[in-house]
CSV table of C-alpha atoms in Angstrom, one decimal:
chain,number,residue,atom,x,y,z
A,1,UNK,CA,320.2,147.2,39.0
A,2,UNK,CA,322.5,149.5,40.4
A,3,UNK,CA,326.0,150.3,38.7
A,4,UNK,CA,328.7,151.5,40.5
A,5,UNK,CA,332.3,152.0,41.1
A,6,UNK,CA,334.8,151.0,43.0
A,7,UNK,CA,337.7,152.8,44.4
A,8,UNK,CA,340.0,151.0,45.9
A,9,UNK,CA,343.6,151.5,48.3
A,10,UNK,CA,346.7,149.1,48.8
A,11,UNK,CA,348.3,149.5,52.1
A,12,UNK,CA,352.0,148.0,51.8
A,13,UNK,CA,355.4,148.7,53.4
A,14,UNK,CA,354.6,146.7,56.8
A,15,UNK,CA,354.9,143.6,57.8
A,16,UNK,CA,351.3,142.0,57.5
A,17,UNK,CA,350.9,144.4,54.3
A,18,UNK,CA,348.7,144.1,51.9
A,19,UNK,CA,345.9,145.7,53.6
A,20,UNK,CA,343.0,146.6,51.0
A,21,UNK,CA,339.6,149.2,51.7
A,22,UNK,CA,337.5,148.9,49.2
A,23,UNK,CA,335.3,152.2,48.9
A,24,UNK,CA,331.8,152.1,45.9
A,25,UNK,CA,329.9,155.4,44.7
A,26,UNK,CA,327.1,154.9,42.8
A,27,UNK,CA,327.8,156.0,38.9
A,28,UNK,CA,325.6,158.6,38.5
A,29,UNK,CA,327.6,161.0,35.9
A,30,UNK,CA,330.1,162.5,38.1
A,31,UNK,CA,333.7,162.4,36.8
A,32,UNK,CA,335.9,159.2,37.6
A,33,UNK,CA,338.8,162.2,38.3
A,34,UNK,CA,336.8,163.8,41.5
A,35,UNK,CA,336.0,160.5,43.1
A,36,UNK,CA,339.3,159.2,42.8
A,37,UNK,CA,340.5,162.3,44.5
A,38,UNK,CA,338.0,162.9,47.2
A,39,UNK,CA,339.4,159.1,48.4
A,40,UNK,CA,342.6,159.9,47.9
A,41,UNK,CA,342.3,163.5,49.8
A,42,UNK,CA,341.0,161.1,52.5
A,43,UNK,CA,343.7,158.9,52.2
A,44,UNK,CA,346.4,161.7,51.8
A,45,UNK,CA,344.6,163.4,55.4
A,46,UNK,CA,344.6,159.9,57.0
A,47,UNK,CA,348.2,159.6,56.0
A,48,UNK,CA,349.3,162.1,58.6
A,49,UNK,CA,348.5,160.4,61.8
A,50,UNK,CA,349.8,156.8,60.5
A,51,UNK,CA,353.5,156.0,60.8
A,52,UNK,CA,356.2,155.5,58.4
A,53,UNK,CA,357.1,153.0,56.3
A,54,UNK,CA,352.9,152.5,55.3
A,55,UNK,CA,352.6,153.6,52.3
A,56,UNK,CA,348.9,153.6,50.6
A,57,UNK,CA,348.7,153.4,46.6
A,58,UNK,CA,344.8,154.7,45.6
A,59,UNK,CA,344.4,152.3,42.4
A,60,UNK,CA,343.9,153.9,39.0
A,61,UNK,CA,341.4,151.5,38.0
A,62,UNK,CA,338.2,152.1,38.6
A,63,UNK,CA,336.0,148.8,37.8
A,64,UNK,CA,331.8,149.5,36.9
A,65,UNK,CA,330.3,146.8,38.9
A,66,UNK,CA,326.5,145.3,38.3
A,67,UNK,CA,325.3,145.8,42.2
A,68,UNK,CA,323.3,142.6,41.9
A,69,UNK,CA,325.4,140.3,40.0
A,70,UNK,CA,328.4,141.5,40.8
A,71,UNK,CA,330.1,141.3,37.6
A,72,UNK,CA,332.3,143.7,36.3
A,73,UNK,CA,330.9,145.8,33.5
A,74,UNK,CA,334.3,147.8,32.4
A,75,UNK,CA,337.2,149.6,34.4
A,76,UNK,CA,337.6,152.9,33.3
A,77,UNK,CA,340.9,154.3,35.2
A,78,UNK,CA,342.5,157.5,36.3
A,79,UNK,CA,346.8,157.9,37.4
A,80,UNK,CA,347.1,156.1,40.8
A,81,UNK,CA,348.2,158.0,43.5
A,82,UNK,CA,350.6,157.0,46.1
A,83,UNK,CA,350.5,158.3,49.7
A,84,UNK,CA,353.6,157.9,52.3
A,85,UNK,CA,352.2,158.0,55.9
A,86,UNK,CA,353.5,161.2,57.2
A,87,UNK,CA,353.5,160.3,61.4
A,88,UNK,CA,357.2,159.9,62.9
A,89,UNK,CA,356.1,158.4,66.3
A,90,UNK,CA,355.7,154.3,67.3
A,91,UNK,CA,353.0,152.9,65.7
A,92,UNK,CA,350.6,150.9,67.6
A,93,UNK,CA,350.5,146.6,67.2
A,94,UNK,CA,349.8,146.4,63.3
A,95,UNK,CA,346.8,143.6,64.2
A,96,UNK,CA,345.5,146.8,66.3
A,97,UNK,CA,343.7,149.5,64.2
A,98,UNK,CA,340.9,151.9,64.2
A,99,UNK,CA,337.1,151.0,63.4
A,100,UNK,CA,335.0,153.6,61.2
A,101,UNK,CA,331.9,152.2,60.5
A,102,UNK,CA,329.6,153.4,57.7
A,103,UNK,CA,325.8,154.2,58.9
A,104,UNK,CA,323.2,153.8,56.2
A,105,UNK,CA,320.0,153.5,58.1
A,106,UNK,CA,319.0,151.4,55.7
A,107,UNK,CA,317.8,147.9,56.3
A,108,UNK,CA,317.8,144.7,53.8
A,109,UNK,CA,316.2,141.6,55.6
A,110,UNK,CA,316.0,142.9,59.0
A,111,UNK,CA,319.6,144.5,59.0
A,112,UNK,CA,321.0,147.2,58.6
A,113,UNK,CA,323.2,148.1,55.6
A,114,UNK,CA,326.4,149.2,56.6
A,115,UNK,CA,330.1,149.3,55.9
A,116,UNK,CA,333.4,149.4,57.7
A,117,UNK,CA,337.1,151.0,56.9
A,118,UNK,CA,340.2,149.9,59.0
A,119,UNK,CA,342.6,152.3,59.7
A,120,UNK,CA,346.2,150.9,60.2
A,121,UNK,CA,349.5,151.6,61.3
A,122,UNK,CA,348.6,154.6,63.8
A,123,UNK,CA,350.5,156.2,66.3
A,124,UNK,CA,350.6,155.4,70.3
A,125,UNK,CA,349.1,158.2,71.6
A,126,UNK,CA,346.3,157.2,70.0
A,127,UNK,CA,346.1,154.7,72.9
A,128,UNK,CA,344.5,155.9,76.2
A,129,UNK,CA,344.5,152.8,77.9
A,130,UNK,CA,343.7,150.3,75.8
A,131,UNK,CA,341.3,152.3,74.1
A,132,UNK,CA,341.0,154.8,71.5
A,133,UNK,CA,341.7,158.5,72.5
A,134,UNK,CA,339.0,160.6,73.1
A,135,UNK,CA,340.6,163.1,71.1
A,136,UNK,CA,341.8,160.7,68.1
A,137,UNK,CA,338.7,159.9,67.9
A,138,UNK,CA,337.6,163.3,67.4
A,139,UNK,CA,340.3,164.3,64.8
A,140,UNK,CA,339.5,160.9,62.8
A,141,UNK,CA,335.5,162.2,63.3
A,142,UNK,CA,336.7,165.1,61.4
A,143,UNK,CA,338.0,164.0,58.5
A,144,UNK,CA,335.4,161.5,57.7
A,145,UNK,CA,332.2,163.3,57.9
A,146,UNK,CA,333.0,165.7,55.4
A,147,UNK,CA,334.2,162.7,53.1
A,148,UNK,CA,330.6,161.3,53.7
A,149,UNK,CA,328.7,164.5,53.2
A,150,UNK,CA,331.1,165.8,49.8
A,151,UNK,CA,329.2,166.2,46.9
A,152,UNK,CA,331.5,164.3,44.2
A,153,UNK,CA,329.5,161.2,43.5
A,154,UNK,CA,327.0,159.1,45.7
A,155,UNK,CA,329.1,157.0,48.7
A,156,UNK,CA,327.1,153.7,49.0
A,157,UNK,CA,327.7,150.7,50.7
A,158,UNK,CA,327.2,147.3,48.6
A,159,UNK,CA,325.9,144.3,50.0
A,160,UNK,CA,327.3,141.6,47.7
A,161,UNK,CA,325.4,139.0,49.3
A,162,UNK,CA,321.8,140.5,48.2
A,163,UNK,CA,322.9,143.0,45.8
A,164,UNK,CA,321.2,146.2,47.8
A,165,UNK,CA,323.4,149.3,47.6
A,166,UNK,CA,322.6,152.3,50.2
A,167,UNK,CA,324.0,156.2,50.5
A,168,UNK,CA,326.3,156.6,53.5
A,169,UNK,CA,324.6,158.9,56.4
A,170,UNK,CA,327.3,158.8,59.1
A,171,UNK,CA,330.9,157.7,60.0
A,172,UNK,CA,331.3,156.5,62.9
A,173,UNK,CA,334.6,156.1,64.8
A,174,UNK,CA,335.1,153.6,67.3
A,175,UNK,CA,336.1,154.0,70.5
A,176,UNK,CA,337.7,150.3,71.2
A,177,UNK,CA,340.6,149.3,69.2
A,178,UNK,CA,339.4,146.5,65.8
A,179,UNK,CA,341.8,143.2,65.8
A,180,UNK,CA,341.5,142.8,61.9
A,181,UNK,CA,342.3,138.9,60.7
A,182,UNK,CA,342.6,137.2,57.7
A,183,UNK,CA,341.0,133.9,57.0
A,184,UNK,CA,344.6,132.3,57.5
A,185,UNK,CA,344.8,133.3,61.7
C-alpha cells in the first residue's frame, strides 16, 4: 500500500470550464506547503502563455489517498491559490489544447504506467499549421522537466484501476493538438 496525495487545479472562467488536472506525490515526509507550491509554481508559469479570462484555483485540500483502495485516508490542506492566465492574444478552440504526457517506464500488466495533463486556453501562435509549434513545444518542455525532476515530494502516477503507483521520469509534450471530451460529447 502506497499513500499519497493529491493536488489538484480548477480551470474556470471559459465557457466549457470546469477543467480539472489532478496531480499525486507519494507521502513520504515532505511538507504539504512545498508540494502545493511546486504545482502551483507550475500552474502560475503555465499561466503566462494561456489567455485571459482562465483563471486556475490550486485547491487547498490535499486528500491522503490508499493507492490500492482508493479511499480517502484524511485531507490535510494548505491556502488555495488562484492563478489569472497572464497571455493577451486569441486563444486557440477551447476543445483544442496541448498534450503533456507523463513517462514512467514502468509497466503494470503489459503497459506502461503513465499519466497525462491538458493544457487549455493557449494562444494562436501556438498553432503552426494545425500543429503544435516547434517552439511552444519547446518553452512548454521547459517548464515541465524541472517540475518532474524538483526535489519537493515523489511525482507518481496512480493507476486507479490496479492500484500501482510509479515516479515520473519524463514529460513529454506533444506535438499534435489533444481534442479533450467529456463523457456528455
Amino acid at each position: 500500500m502506497a499513500l499519497i496525495r493529491r493536488v489538484r487545479t480548477v480551470w474556470t472562467g471559459v465557457a466549457g470550464a470546469p477543467y480539472y488536472s489532478n496531480l499525486y506525490f507519494v507521502e513520504n515526509g515532505t511538507s504539504l506547503g512545498s508540494i502545493h507550491a511546486r504545482v502551483s509554481t507550475l500552474m502560475t508559469d503555465l499561466a503566462g502563455f494561456q489567455c485571459t479570462p482562465l483563471v486556475a484555483t490550486v485547491e487547498g485540500d490535499m486528500p491522503l489517498i490508499d493507492s490500492v483502495t482508493g479511499q480517502i485516508q484524511g485531507v490535510d490542506n494548505v491556502n488555495q491559490v488562484v492563478i489569472a492566465a497572464g497571455g493577451t492574444g486569441v486563444a486557440l478552440p477551447r476543445a483544442t489544447q496541448i498534450l503533456c504526457r507523463w513517462r514512467t517506464g514502468e509497466y503494470v500488466n503489459g503497459r506502461q504506467l503513465q499519466g497525462r495533463l491538458f493544457i487549455p486556453e493557449l494562444d494562436t501562435g501556438f498553432n503552426d499549421d494545425g500543429r503544435v509549434d516547434a517552439a511552444g513545444v519547446t518553452a512548454l518542455q521547459n517548464l515541465l522537466t524541472p517540475f518532474v525532476l524538483s526535489g519537493d515530494g515523489e511525482f507518481v502516477v496512480w493507476s486507479r484501476a490496479t492500484g500501482a503507483t510509479a515516479p515520473v521520469a519524463s514529460a513529454n509534450v506533444w506535438r499534435e493538438f489533444a481534442v479533450l471530451r467529456s463523457r456528455r460529447d
